[in-house]
Amino acid sequence: MKIGFYTSTFNDRPLEEVVEFAASAGFDAIEIDVGGHIKTPDQVTGAVALARGRGLFVSSITYFGNQLDADPTRRQELRAKTAEFASAIGEADVPIFLIFPGRDDTASDEANYDDFAEFANRLIAQTQSSGLTFAIENWPGPKDNFIGTTPKGWQELFRRIDNPRFGLEFDPSHLIRIGVDPYQAMEAVKDRIAILHAKDTAIDPEILQAVGYHGKGWWQYKLPGLGLIDWPRFLRQARGSGFDGTLSIEHEDAAYGWPGKDLAARKEGERFGLDYLRNVLNGL
């Protein structure tokens, strides 16, 4: 497996600086955030070349946005821009394009799944020549209600999108905080995992007891190895299922400068994650 990180942790820094750090720190790969580091589709080629020029594998490019926005104008604009990015990313020979399904709160679950699947299938058809893989991260969204972020939701999507060029950026940290067993969940979708997010979750049982699941402050995202996930078990399972892609650190650990605070602390966090995951992989 390659080890990389998602550049959103450094969205306040120019991509040139982020790429230089990634290369000098010994990372194999980089996952580039559109919002922070690639503003428009015509910038994709230059950003990818910059990373490759420092010997980094560009594992994926990620584009935030609610693809099921209830406002038809915003939805149409986002999808049009998504299609433009997909074309540029495919031409740049980046293997994976990450998007987020979102949700239309005014529509039924079935309508949401049908609508997103129709759009995803259209993207797949439009990029047949490049063979670009599309994936969604199982982030539940700001209201914890995005579709396709649970085992049941994945099956709803895969039933409608049967092309293997659509899959998951599997992030176990989100599953921990919503009460889903990440190991069992990964086994059920092992053939549709395109990339792994390396992020952990810690839970404070005393705060949870005081405020309950709907309260705040009882869980925190952590760097790999600092939360509840058994990474040797998780990565052994992934490798045993045939996964040999990129393990991309998503650093959202407040103890290491996130979000957008001390830059040295953020870099220290990335290095910690890299060293930890290297040691785990070497020990498998």
PDB file of C-alpha atoms in Angstrom:
ATOM      1  CA  MET A   1       0.000   0.000   0.000  1.00  0.00           C
ATOM      2  CA  LYS A   2       1.026   3.581  -0.604  1.00  0.00           C
ATOM      3  CA  ILE A   3       0.665   6.102   2.211  1.00  0.00           C
ATOM      4  CA  GLY A   4      -0.424   9.635   1.436  1.00  0.00           C
ATOM      5  CA  PHE A   5      -2.472  12.432   2.943  1.00  0.00           C
ATOM      6  CA  TYR A   6      -5.421  14.589   2.020  1.00  0.00           C
ATOM      7  CA  THR A   7      -4.314  18.188   1.383  1.00  0.00           C
ATOM      8  CA  SER A   8      -7.354  19.811   3.042  1.00  0.00           C
ATOM      9  CA  THR A   9      -5.366  19.969   6.290  1.00  0.00           C
ATOM     10  CA  PHE A  10      -3.195  22.580   4.562  1.00  0.00           C
ATOM     11  CA  ASN A  11      -5.805  24.486   2.583  1.00  0.00           C
ATOM     12  CA  ASP A  12      -4.318  27.732   3.911  1.00  0.00           C
ATOM     13  CA  ARG A  13      -0.966  26.939   2.270  1.00  0.00           C
ATOM     14  CA  PRO A  14      -0.078  26.968  -1.453  1.00  0.00           C
ATOM     15  CA  LEU A  15       0.043  23.581  -3.149  1.00  0.00           C
ATOM     16  CA  GLU A  16       3.743  24.035  -3.941  1.00  0.00           C
ATOM     17  CA  GLU A  17       4.486  24.150  -0.227  1.00  0.00           C
ATOM     18  CA  VAL A  18       2.232  21.205   0.554  1.00  0.00           C
ATOM     19  CA  VAL A  19       3.794  19.059  -2.153  1.00  0.00           C
ATOM     20  CA  GLU A  20       7.300  19.929  -0.957  1.00  0.00           C
ATOM     21  CA  PHE A  21       6.389  18.928   2.585  1.00  0.00           C
ATOM     22  CA  ALA A  22       4.827  15.648   1.444  1.00  0.00           C
ATOM     23  CA  ALA A  23       7.890  14.690  -0.565  1.00  0.00           C
ATOM     24  CA  SER A  24      10.428  15.713   2.060  1.00  0.00           C
ATOM     25  CA  ALA A  25       8.502  13.903   4.823  1.00  0.00           C
ATOM     26  CA  GLY A  26       8.623  10.659   2.871  1.00  0.00           C
ATOM     27  CA  PHE A  27       5.013  10.250   1.761  1.00  0.00           C
ATOM     28  CA  ASP A  28       4.295   8.121  -1.300  1.00  0.00           C
ATOM     29  CA  ALA A  29       1.120   9.834  -2.412  1.00  0.00           C
ATOM     30  CA  ILE A  30      -1.126  12.839  -2.118  1.00  0.00           C
ATOM     31  CA  GLU A  31      -4.902  13.353  -2.310  1.00  0.00           C
ATOM     32  CA  ILE A  32      -5.603  16.858  -3.606  1.00  0.00           C
ATOM     33  CA  ASP A  33      -8.560  18.935  -2.435  1.00  0.00           C
ATOM     34  CA  VAL A  34     -10.284  20.967  -5.138  1.00  0.00           C
ATOM     35  CA  GLY A  35     -11.552  23.684  -2.796  1.00  0.00           C
ATOM     36  CA  GLY A  36      -8.159  24.405  -1.339  1.00  0.00           C
ATOM     37  CA  HIS A  37      -5.739  23.652  -4.126  1.00  0.00           C
ATOM     38  CA  ILE A  38      -7.434  23.248  -7.524  1.00  0.00           C
ATOM     39  CA  LYS A  39      -9.967  25.997  -8.024  1.00  0.00           C
ATOM     40  CA  THR A  40     -10.983  25.274 -11.616  1.00  0.00           C
ATOM     41  CA  PRO A  41     -10.787  22.283 -13.989  1.00  0.00           C
ATOM     42  CA  ASP A  42      -8.096  23.958 -16.095  1.00  0.00           C
ATOM     43  CA  GLN A  43      -5.770  23.879 -13.072  1.00  0.00           C
ATOM     44  CA  VAL A  44      -5.892  20.091 -12.715  1.00  0.00           C
ATOM     45  CA  THR A  45      -3.039  19.382 -15.133  1.00  0.00           C
ATOM     46  CA  GLY A  46      -0.651  21.806 -13.453  1.00  0.00           C
ATOM     47  CA  ALA A  47      -1.462  20.606  -9.939  1.00  0.00           C
ATOM     48  CA  VAL A  48      -0.951  16.972 -10.867  1.00  0.00           C
ATOM     49  CA  ALA A  49       2.303  17.749 -12.669  1.00  0.00           C
ATOM     50  CA  LEU A  50       3.549  19.624  -9.621  1.00  0.00           C
ATOM     51  CA  ALA A  51       3.010  16.623  -7.372  1.00  0.00           C
ATOM     52  CA  ARG A  52       4.432  14.129  -9.838  1.00  0.00           C
ATOM     53  CA  GLY A  53       7.456  16.340 -10.318  1.00  0.00           C
ATOM     54  CA  ARG A  54       8.327  15.688  -6.664  1.00  0.00           C
ATOM     55  CA  GLY A  55       7.871  11.939  -7.074  1.00  0.00           C
ATOM     56  CA  LEU A  56       4.403  11.766  -5.512  1.00  0.00           C
ATOM     57  CA  PHE A  57       1.611   9.521  -6.738  1.00  0.00           C
ATOM     58  CA  VAL A  58      -1.625  11.503  -7.068  1.00  0.00           C
ATOM     59  CA  SER A  59      -4.030   8.995  -5.599  1.00  0.00           C
ATOM     60  CA  SER A  60      -7.182  11.037  -6.052  1.00  0.00           C
ATOM     61  CA  ILE A  61      -8.776  14.447  -6.335  1.00  0.00           C
ATOM     62  CA  THR A  62     -11.662  15.371  -4.041  1.00  0.00           C
ATOM     63  CA  TYR A  63     -14.514  17.778  -4.749  1.00  0.00           C
ATOM     64  CA  PHE A  64     -16.860  18.779  -1.937  1.00  0.00           C
ATOM     65  CA  GLY A  65     -20.477  19.652  -2.569  1.00  0.00           C
ATOM     66  CA  ASN A  66     -24.023  18.325  -2.155  1.00  0.00           C
ATOM     67  CA  GLN A  67     -24.750  16.605  -5.471  1.00  0.00           C
ATOM     68  CA  LEU A  68     -28.409  16.341  -4.384  1.00  0.00           C
ATOM     69  CA  ASP A  69     -28.821  19.997  -3.440  1.00  0.00           C
ATOM     70  CA  ALA A  70     -32.524  20.792  -3.109  1.00  0.00           C
ATOM     71  CA  ASP A  71     -32.030  24.002  -5.075  1.00  0.00           C
ATOM     72  CA  PRO A  72     -32.185  22.940  -8.740  1.00  0.00           C
ATOM     73  CA  THR A  73     -29.958  25.781  -9.910  1.00  0.00           C
ATOM     74  CA  ARG A  74     -27.195  25.016  -7.414  1.00  0.00           C
ATOM     75  CA  ARG A  75     -27.489  21.311  -8.162  1.00  0.00           C
ATOM     76  CA  GLN A  76     -27.204  21.865 -11.895  1.00  0.00           C
ATOM     77  CA  GLU A  77     -24.211  24.179 -11.492  1.00  0.00           C
ATOM     78  CA  LEU A  78     -22.389  21.754  -9.191  1.00  0.00           C
ATOM     79  CA  ARG A  79     -23.013  18.788 -11.455  1.00  0.00           C
ATOM     80  CA  ALA A  80     -21.871  20.667 -14.524  1.00  0.00           C
ATOM     81  CA  LYS A  81     -18.645  21.643 -12.770  1.00  0.00           C
ATOM     82  CA  THR A  82     -18.246  18.068 -11.485  1.00  0.00           C
ATOM     83  CA  ALA A  83     -18.460  16.763 -15.049  1.00  0.00           C
ATOM     84  CA  GLU A  84     -15.827  19.286 -16.150  1.00  0.00           C
ATOM     85  CA  PHE A  85     -13.500  18.197 -13.345  1.00  0.00           C
ATOM     86  CA  ALA A  86     -14.108  14.544 -14.183  1.00  0.00           C
ATOM     87  CA  SER A  87     -13.003  15.126 -17.745  1.00  0.00           C
ATOM     88  CA  ALA A  88      -9.865  17.010 -16.679  1.00  0.00           C
ATOM     89  CA  ILE A  89      -8.971  14.468 -13.989  1.00  0.00           C
ATOM     90  CA  GLY A  90      -9.382  11.584 -16.402  1.00  0.00           C
ATOM     91  CA  GLU A  91      -7.193  13.308 -18.971  1.00  0.00           C
ATOM     92  CA  ALA A  92      -4.535  13.836 -16.298  1.00  0.00           C
ATOM     93  CA  ASP A  93      -4.553  10.067 -15.650  1.00  0.00           C
ATOM     94  CA  VAL A  94      -5.464  10.430 -11.981  1.00  0.00           C
ATOM     95  CA  PRO A  95      -7.207   7.177 -11.056  1.00  0.00           C
ATOM     96  CA  ILE A  96      -9.922   8.337  -8.623  1.00  0.00           C
ATOM     97  CA  PHE A  97     -12.320  11.287  -8.375  1.00  0.00           C
ATOM     98  CA  LEU A  98     -14.015  11.743  -4.980  1.00  0.00           C
ATOM     99  CA  ILE A  99     -17.448  13.366  -4.720  1.00  0.00           C
ATOM    100  CA  PHE A 100     -20.164  13.508  -2.062  1.00  0.00           C
ATOM    101  CA  PRO A 101     -23.762  12.434  -2.719  1.00  0.00           C
ATOM    102  CA  GLY A 102     -25.342  14.694  -0.109  1.00  0.00           C
ATOM    103  CA  ARG A 103     -29.112  14.690   0.303  1.00  0.00           C
ATOM    104  CA  ASP A 104     -32.222  16.524  -0.830  1.00  0.00           C
ATOM    105  CA  ASP A 105     -34.260  16.948   2.351  1.00  0.00           C
ATOM    106  CA  THR A 106     -37.396  17.598   0.312  1.00  0.00           C
ATOM    107  CA  ALA A 107     -37.285  14.191  -1.416  1.00  0.00           C
ATOM    108  CA  SER A 108     -37.705  10.604  -0.233  1.00  0.00           C
ATOM    109  CA  ASP A 109     -34.778   8.276   0.404  1.00  0.00           C
ATOM    110  CA  GLU A 110     -35.609   6.280  -2.713  1.00  0.00           C
ATOM    111  CA  ALA A 111     -35.749   9.426  -4.846  1.00  0.00           C
ATOM    112  CA  ASN A 112     -32.400  10.573  -3.474  1.00  0.00           C
ATOM    113  CA  TYR A 113     -30.721   7.258  -4.280  1.00  0.00           C
ATOM    114  CA  ASP A 114     -32.312   7.100  -7.728  1.00  0.00           C
ATOM    115  CA  ASP A 115     -31.277  10.654  -8.571  1.00  0.00           C
ATOM    116  CA  PHE A 116     -27.672  10.316  -7.447  1.00  0.00           C
ATOM    117  CA  ALA A 117     -27.292   6.932  -9.123  1.00  0.00           C
ATOM    118  CA  GLU A 118     -28.546   8.332 -12.406  1.00  0.00           C
ATOM    119  CA  PHE A 119     -25.965  11.118 -12.213  1.00  0.00           C
ATOM    120  CA  ALA A 120     -23.133   8.747 -11.223  1.00  0.00           C
ATOM    121  CA  ASN A 121     -23.954   6.344 -14.042  1.00  0.00           C
ATOM    122  CA  ARG A 122     -23.916   9.260 -16.473  1.00  0.00           C
ATOM    123  CA  LEU A 123     -20.472  10.357 -15.228  1.00  0.00           C
ATOM    124  CA  ILE A 124     -19.162   6.818 -15.647  1.00  0.00           C
ATOM    125  CA  ALA A 125     -20.431   6.680 -19.223  1.00  0.00           C
ATOM    126  CA  GLN A 126     -19.015  10.095 -20.063  1.00  0.00           C
ATOM    127  CA  THR A 127     -15.523   9.108 -18.890  1.00  0.00           C
ATOM    128  CA  GLN A 128     -15.359   5.670 -20.448  1.00  0.00           C
ATOM    129  CA  SER A 129     -12.276   6.534 -22.493  1.00  0.00           C
ATOM    130  CA  SER A 130     -10.209   7.500 -19.431  1.00  0.00           C
ATOM    131  CA  GLY A 131     -11.500   4.729 -17.184  1.00  0.00           C
ATOM    132  CA  LEU A 132     -11.747   7.156 -14.257  1.00  0.00           C
ATOM    133  CA  THR A 133     -13.062   5.630 -11.027  1.00  0.00           C
ATOM    134  CA  PHE A 134     -15.593   7.618  -9.006  1.00  0.00           C
ATOM    135  CA  ALA A 135     -15.855   7.180  -5.270  1.00  0.00           C
ATOM    136  CA  ILE A 136     -17.748   8.658  -2.355  1.00  0.00           C
ATOM    137  CA  GLU A 137     -16.477   9.055   1.185  1.00  0.00           C
ATOM    138  CA  ASN A 138     -18.771   7.779   3.908  1.00  0.00           C
ATOM    139  CA  TRP A 139     -18.837  11.158   5.682  1.00  0.00           C
ATOM    140  CA  PRO A 140     -22.395  11.593   6.979  1.00  0.00           C
ATOM    141  CA  GLY A 141     -22.344  15.300   6.200  1.00  0.00           C
ATOM    142  CA  PRO A 142     -22.922  18.355   8.408  1.00  0.00           C
ATOM    143  CA  LYS A 143     -26.418  17.139   9.396  1.00  0.00           C
ATOM    144  CA  ASP A 144     -25.439  13.460   9.652  1.00  0.00           C
ATOM    145  CA  ASN A 145     -27.924  12.575   6.926  1.00  0.00           C
ATOM    146  CA  PHE A 146     -26.023  12.118   3.644  1.00  0.00           C
ATOM    147  CA  ILE A 147     -27.102   9.088   1.658  1.00  0.00           C
ATOM    148  CA  GLY A 148     -24.702   6.234   0.967  1.00  0.00           C
ATOM    149  CA  THR A 149     -22.747   6.490   4.208  1.00  0.00           C
ATOM    150  CA  THR A 150     -23.846   3.288   5.982  1.00  0.00           C
ATOM    151  CA  PRO A 151     -23.750  -0.406   5.030  1.00  0.00           C
ATOM    152  CA  LYS A 152     -27.425  -0.280   4.044  1.00  0.00           C
ATOM    153  CA  GLY A 153     -26.869   2.913   2.073  1.00  0.00           C
ATOM    154  CA  TRP A 154     -23.918   1.413   0.191  1.00  0.00           C
ATOM    155  CA  GLN A 155     -26.032  -1.510  -0.908  1.00  0.00           C
ATOM    156  CA  GLU A 156     -28.747   0.870  -2.091  1.00  0.00           C
ATOM    157  CA  LEU A 157     -26.167   2.634  -4.256  1.00  0.00           C
ATOM    158  CA  PHE A 158     -24.379  -0.456  -5.535  1.00  0.00           C
ATOM    159  CA  ARG A 159     -27.715  -1.987  -6.522  1.00  0.00           C
ATOM    160  CA  ARG A 160     -28.272   1.034  -8.746  1.00  0.00           C
ATOM    161  CA  ILE A 161     -24.634   1.556  -9.810  1.00  0.00           C
ATOM    162  CA  ASP A 162     -23.227  -1.839 -10.658  1.00  0.00           C
ATOM    163  CA  ASN A 163     -20.185  -0.600 -12.575  1.00  0.00           C
ATOM    164  CA  PRO A 164     -16.969  -1.367 -10.625  1.00  0.00           C
ATOM    165  CA  ARG A 165     -15.723   2.106 -11.578  1.00  0.00           C
ATOM    166  CA  PHE A 166     -17.904   3.412  -8.762  1.00  0.00           C
ATOM    167  CA  GLY A 167     -16.808   2.683  -5.213  1.00  0.00           C
ATOM    168  CA  LEU A 168     -15.903   3.984  -1.792  1.00  0.00           C
ATOM    169  CA  GLU A 169     -13.276   6.010  -0.063  1.00  0.00           C
ATOM    170  CA  PHE A 170     -13.712   3.892   3.037  1.00  0.00           C
ATOM    171  CA  ASP A 171     -13.206   5.895   6.243  1.00  0.00           C
ATOM    172  CA  PRO A 172     -13.537   3.822   9.443  1.00  0.00           C
ATOM    173  CA  SER A 173     -13.548   6.869  11.737  1.00  0.00           C
ATOM    174  CA  HIS A 174     -17.062   7.863  10.668  1.00  0.00           C
ATOM    175  CA  LEU A 175     -18.351   4.364  11.297  1.00  0.00           C
ATOM    176  CA  ILE A 176     -16.966   4.333  14.843  1.00  0.00           C
ATOM    177  CA  ARG A 177     -18.872   7.482  15.792  1.00  0.00           C
ATOM    178  CA  ILE A 178     -22.191   6.313  14.326  1.00  0.00           C
ATOM    179  CA  GLY A 179     -22.008   2.903  15.991  1.00  0.00           C
ATOM    180  CA  VAL A 180     -21.159   0.706  12.980  1.00  0.00           C
ATOM    181  CA  ASP A 181     -18.522  -2.031  13.240  1.00  0.00           C
ATOM    182  CA  PRO A 182     -15.883  -0.973  10.668  1.00  0.00           C
ATOM    183  CA  TYR A 183     -14.419  -4.461  10.237  1.00  0.00           C
ATOM    184  CA  GLN A 184     -17.747  -6.098   9.456  1.00  0.00           C
ATOM    185  CA  ALA A 185     -18.697  -3.177   7.239  1.00  0.00           C
ATOM    186  CA  MET A 186     -15.460  -3.380   5.242  1.00  0.00           C
ATOM    187  CA  GLU A 187     -15.843  -7.101   4.646  1.00  0.00           C
ATOM    188  CA  ALA A 188     -19.236  -6.548   3.030  1.00  0.00           C
ATOM    189  CA  VAL A 189     -17.923  -3.978   0.510  1.00  0.00           C
ATOM    190  CA  LYS A 190     -14.345  -5.171   0.021  1.00  0.00           C
ATOM    191  CA  ASP A 191     -14.768  -5.359  -3.745  1.00  0.00           C
ATOM    192  CA  ARG A 192     -15.895  -1.725  -3.995  1.00  0.00           C
ATOM    193  CA  ILE A 193     -13.186   0.019  -1.942  1.00  0.00           C
ATOM    194  CA  ALA A 194     -11.170   2.354  -4.166  1.00  0.00           C
ATOM    195  CA  ILE A 195      -9.107   4.102  -1.491  1.00  0.00           C
ATOM    196  CA  LEU A 196      -8.834   4.071   2.308  1.00  0.00           C
ATOM    197  CA  HIS A 197      -8.971   7.126   4.536  1.00  0.00           C
ATOM    198  CA  ALA A 198      -6.704   6.819   7.548  1.00  0.00           C
ATOM    199  CA  LYS A 199      -8.472   8.616  10.358  1.00  0.00           C
ATOM    200  CA  ASP A 200      -9.364   7.465  13.859  1.00  0.00           C
ATOM    201  CA  THR A 201     -12.040   8.360  16.405  1.00  0.00           C
ATOM    202  CA  ALA A 202     -11.788   8.633  20.177  1.00  0.00           C
ATOM    203  CA  ILE A 203     -14.829   8.496  22.462  1.00  0.00           C
ATOM    204  CA  ASP A 204     -14.998   9.925  25.984  1.00  0.00           C
ATOM    205  CA  PRO A 205     -17.387   7.623  27.895  1.00  0.00           C
ATOM    206  CA  GLU A 206     -17.942  10.114  30.727  1.00  0.00           C
ATOM    207  CA  ILE A 207     -19.067  12.877  28.387  1.00  0.00           C
ATOM    208  CA  LEU A 208     -21.162  10.400  26.394  1.00  0.00           C
ATOM    209  CA  GLN A 209     -22.864   9.303  29.608  1.00  0.00           C
ATOM    210  CA  ALA A 210     -23.583  12.938  30.474  1.00  0.00           C
ATOM    211  CA  VAL A 211     -24.895  14.165  27.119  1.00  0.00           C
ATOM    212  CA  GLY A 212     -25.937  11.066  25.150  1.00  0.00           C
ATOM    213  CA  TYR A 213     -25.488  10.349  21.451  1.00  0.00           C
ATOM    214  CA  HIS A 214     -27.231  13.545  20.409  1.00  0.00           C
ATOM    215  CA  GLY A 215     -25.020  15.692  22.628  1.00  0.00           C
ATOM    216  CA  LYS A 216     -21.691  17.244  21.733  1.00  0.00           C
ATOM    217  CA  GLY A 217     -18.080  16.716  22.721  1.00  0.00           C
ATOM    218  CA  TRP A 218     -18.181  12.971  23.386  1.00  0.00           C
ATOM    219  CA  TRP A 219     -16.234  12.009  20.244  1.00  0.00           C
ATOM    220  CA  GLN A 220     -13.222  13.447  18.446  1.00  0.00           C
ATOM    221  CA  TYR A 221     -11.447  12.618  15.213  1.00  0.00           C
ATOM    222  CA  LYS A 222      -7.876  11.528  15.855  1.00  0.00           C
ATOM    223  CA  LEU A 223      -4.804  10.566  13.891  1.00  0.00           C
ATOM    224  CA  PRO A 224      -4.361   6.842  13.218  1.00  0.00           C
ATOM    225  CA  GLY A 225      -3.288   5.029  16.348  1.00  0.00           C
ATOM    226  CA  LEU A 226      -4.760   7.564  18.772  1.00  0.00           C
ATOM    227  CA  GLY A 227      -8.338   6.337  18.777  1.00  0.00           C
ATOM    228  CA  LEU A 228     -10.387   3.152  18.962  1.00  0.00           C
ATOM    229  CA  ILE A 229      -9.522   1.512  15.644  1.00  0.00           C
ATOM    230  CA  ASP A 230      -7.304  -1.561  15.722  1.00  0.00           C
ATOM    231  CA  TRP A 231      -5.137  -0.595  12.749  1.00  0.00           C
ATOM    232  CA  PRO A 232      -3.145  -3.854  12.526  1.00  0.00           C
ATOM    233  CA  ARG A 233      -6.447  -5.736  12.349  1.00  0.00           C
ATOM    234  CA  PHE A 234      -7.987  -3.225   9.938  1.00  0.00           C
ATOM    235  CA  LEU A 235      -5.046  -3.146   7.512  1.00  0.00           C
ATOM    236  CA  ARG A 236      -4.486  -6.883   7.703  1.00  0.00           C
ATOM    237  CA  GLN A 237      -8.123  -7.331   6.750  1.00  0.00           C
ATOM    238  CA  ALA A 238      -7.832  -4.832   3.896  1.00  0.00           C
ATOM    239  CA  ARG A 239      -4.700  -6.498   2.544  1.00  0.00           C
ATOM    240  CA  GLY A 240      -6.258  -9.928   2.888  1.00  0.00           C
ATOM    241  CA  SER A 241      -9.212  -8.722   0.813  1.00  0.00           C
ATOM    242  CA  GLY A 242      -6.849  -7.750  -1.988  1.00  0.00           C
ATOM    243  CA  PHE A 243      -6.628  -4.007  -1.341  1.00  0.00           C
ATOM    244  CA  ASP A 244      -3.272  -2.617  -2.464  1.00  0.00           C
ATOM    245  CA  GLY A 245      -4.190   1.010  -3.084  1.00  0.00           C
ATOM    246  CA  THR A 246      -3.539   4.224  -1.207  1.00  0.00           C
ATOM    247  CA  LEU A 247      -3.959   4.767   2.504  1.00  0.00           C
ATOM    248  CA  SER A 248      -4.671   8.497   2.693  1.00  0.00           C
ATOM    249  CA  ILE A 249      -4.332  10.231   6.062  1.00  0.00           C
ATOM    250  CA  GLU A 250      -7.137  12.700   6.728  1.00  0.00           C
ATOM    251  CA  HIS A 251      -5.723  14.790   9.558  1.00  0.00           C
ATOM    252  CA  GLU A 252      -8.524  16.328  11.630  1.00  0.00           C
ATOM    253  CA  ASP A 253      -6.924  15.953  15.042  1.00  0.00           C
ATOM    254  CA  ALA A 254      -7.324  19.070  17.186  1.00  0.00           C
ATOM    255  CA  ALA A 255      -4.377  18.003  19.348  1.00  0.00           C
ATOM    256  CA  TYR A 256      -2.130  18.536  16.316  1.00  0.00           C
ATOM    257  CA  GLY A 257      -3.165  21.963  15.084  1.00  0.00           C
ATOM    258  CA  TRP A 258      -6.383  21.178  13.233  1.00  0.00           C
ATOM    259  CA  PRO A 259      -8.231  23.078  11.874  1.00  0.00           C
ATOM    260  CA  GLY A 260      -5.863  25.634  10.380  1.00  0.00           C
ATOM    261  CA  LYS A 261      -3.943  26.387  13.554  1.00  0.00           C
ATOM    262  CA  ASP A 262      -0.256  25.886  14.289  1.00  0.00           C
ATOM    263  CA  LEU A 263       1.376  24.804  11.025  1.00  0.00           C
ATOM    264  CA  ALA A 264       4.260  22.998  12.695  1.00  0.00           C
ATOM    265  CA  ALA A 265       1.802  20.984  14.783  1.00  0.00           C
ATOM    266  CA  ARG A 266      -0.180  20.013  11.688  1.00  0.00           C
ATOM    267  CA  LYS A 267       2.989  18.818   9.983  1.00  0.00           C
ATOM    268  CA  GLU A 268       3.987  16.925  13.117  1.00  0.00           C
ATOM    269  CA  GLY A 269       0.612  15.210  13.045  1.00  0.00           C
ATOM    270  CA  GLU A 270       1.065  14.117   9.440  1.00  0.00           C
ATOM    271  CA  ARG A 271       4.520  12.746  10.224  1.00  0.00           C
ATOM    272  CA  PHE A 272       3.138  10.907  13.249  1.00  0.00           C
ATOM    273  CA  GLY A 273       0.459   9.299  11.086  1.00  0.00           C
ATOM    274  CA  LEU A 274       2.982   8.301   8.443  1.00  0.00           C
ATOM    275  CA  ASP A 275       5.377   6.739  10.944  1.00  0.00           C
ATOM    276  CA  TYR A 276       2.584   4.915  12.736  1.00  0.00           C
ATOM    277  CA  LEU A 277       1.074   3.451   9.572  1.00  0.00           C
ATOM    278  CA  ARG A 278       4.489   2.496   8.158  1.00  0.00           C
ATOM    279  CA  ASN A 279       5.225   0.568  11.338  1.00  0.00           C
ATOM    280  CA  VAL A 280       1.855  -1.172  11.220  1.00  0.00           C
ATOM    281  CA  LEU A 281       2.285  -2.177   7.585  1.00  0.00           C
ATOM    282  CA  ASN A 282       5.820  -3.374   8.188  1.00  0.00           C
ATOM    283  CA  GLY A 283       4.584  -5.540  11.017  1.00  0.00           C
ATOM    284  CA  LEU A 284       1.853  -7.291   9.060  1.00  0.00           C
TER     285      LEU A 284
END
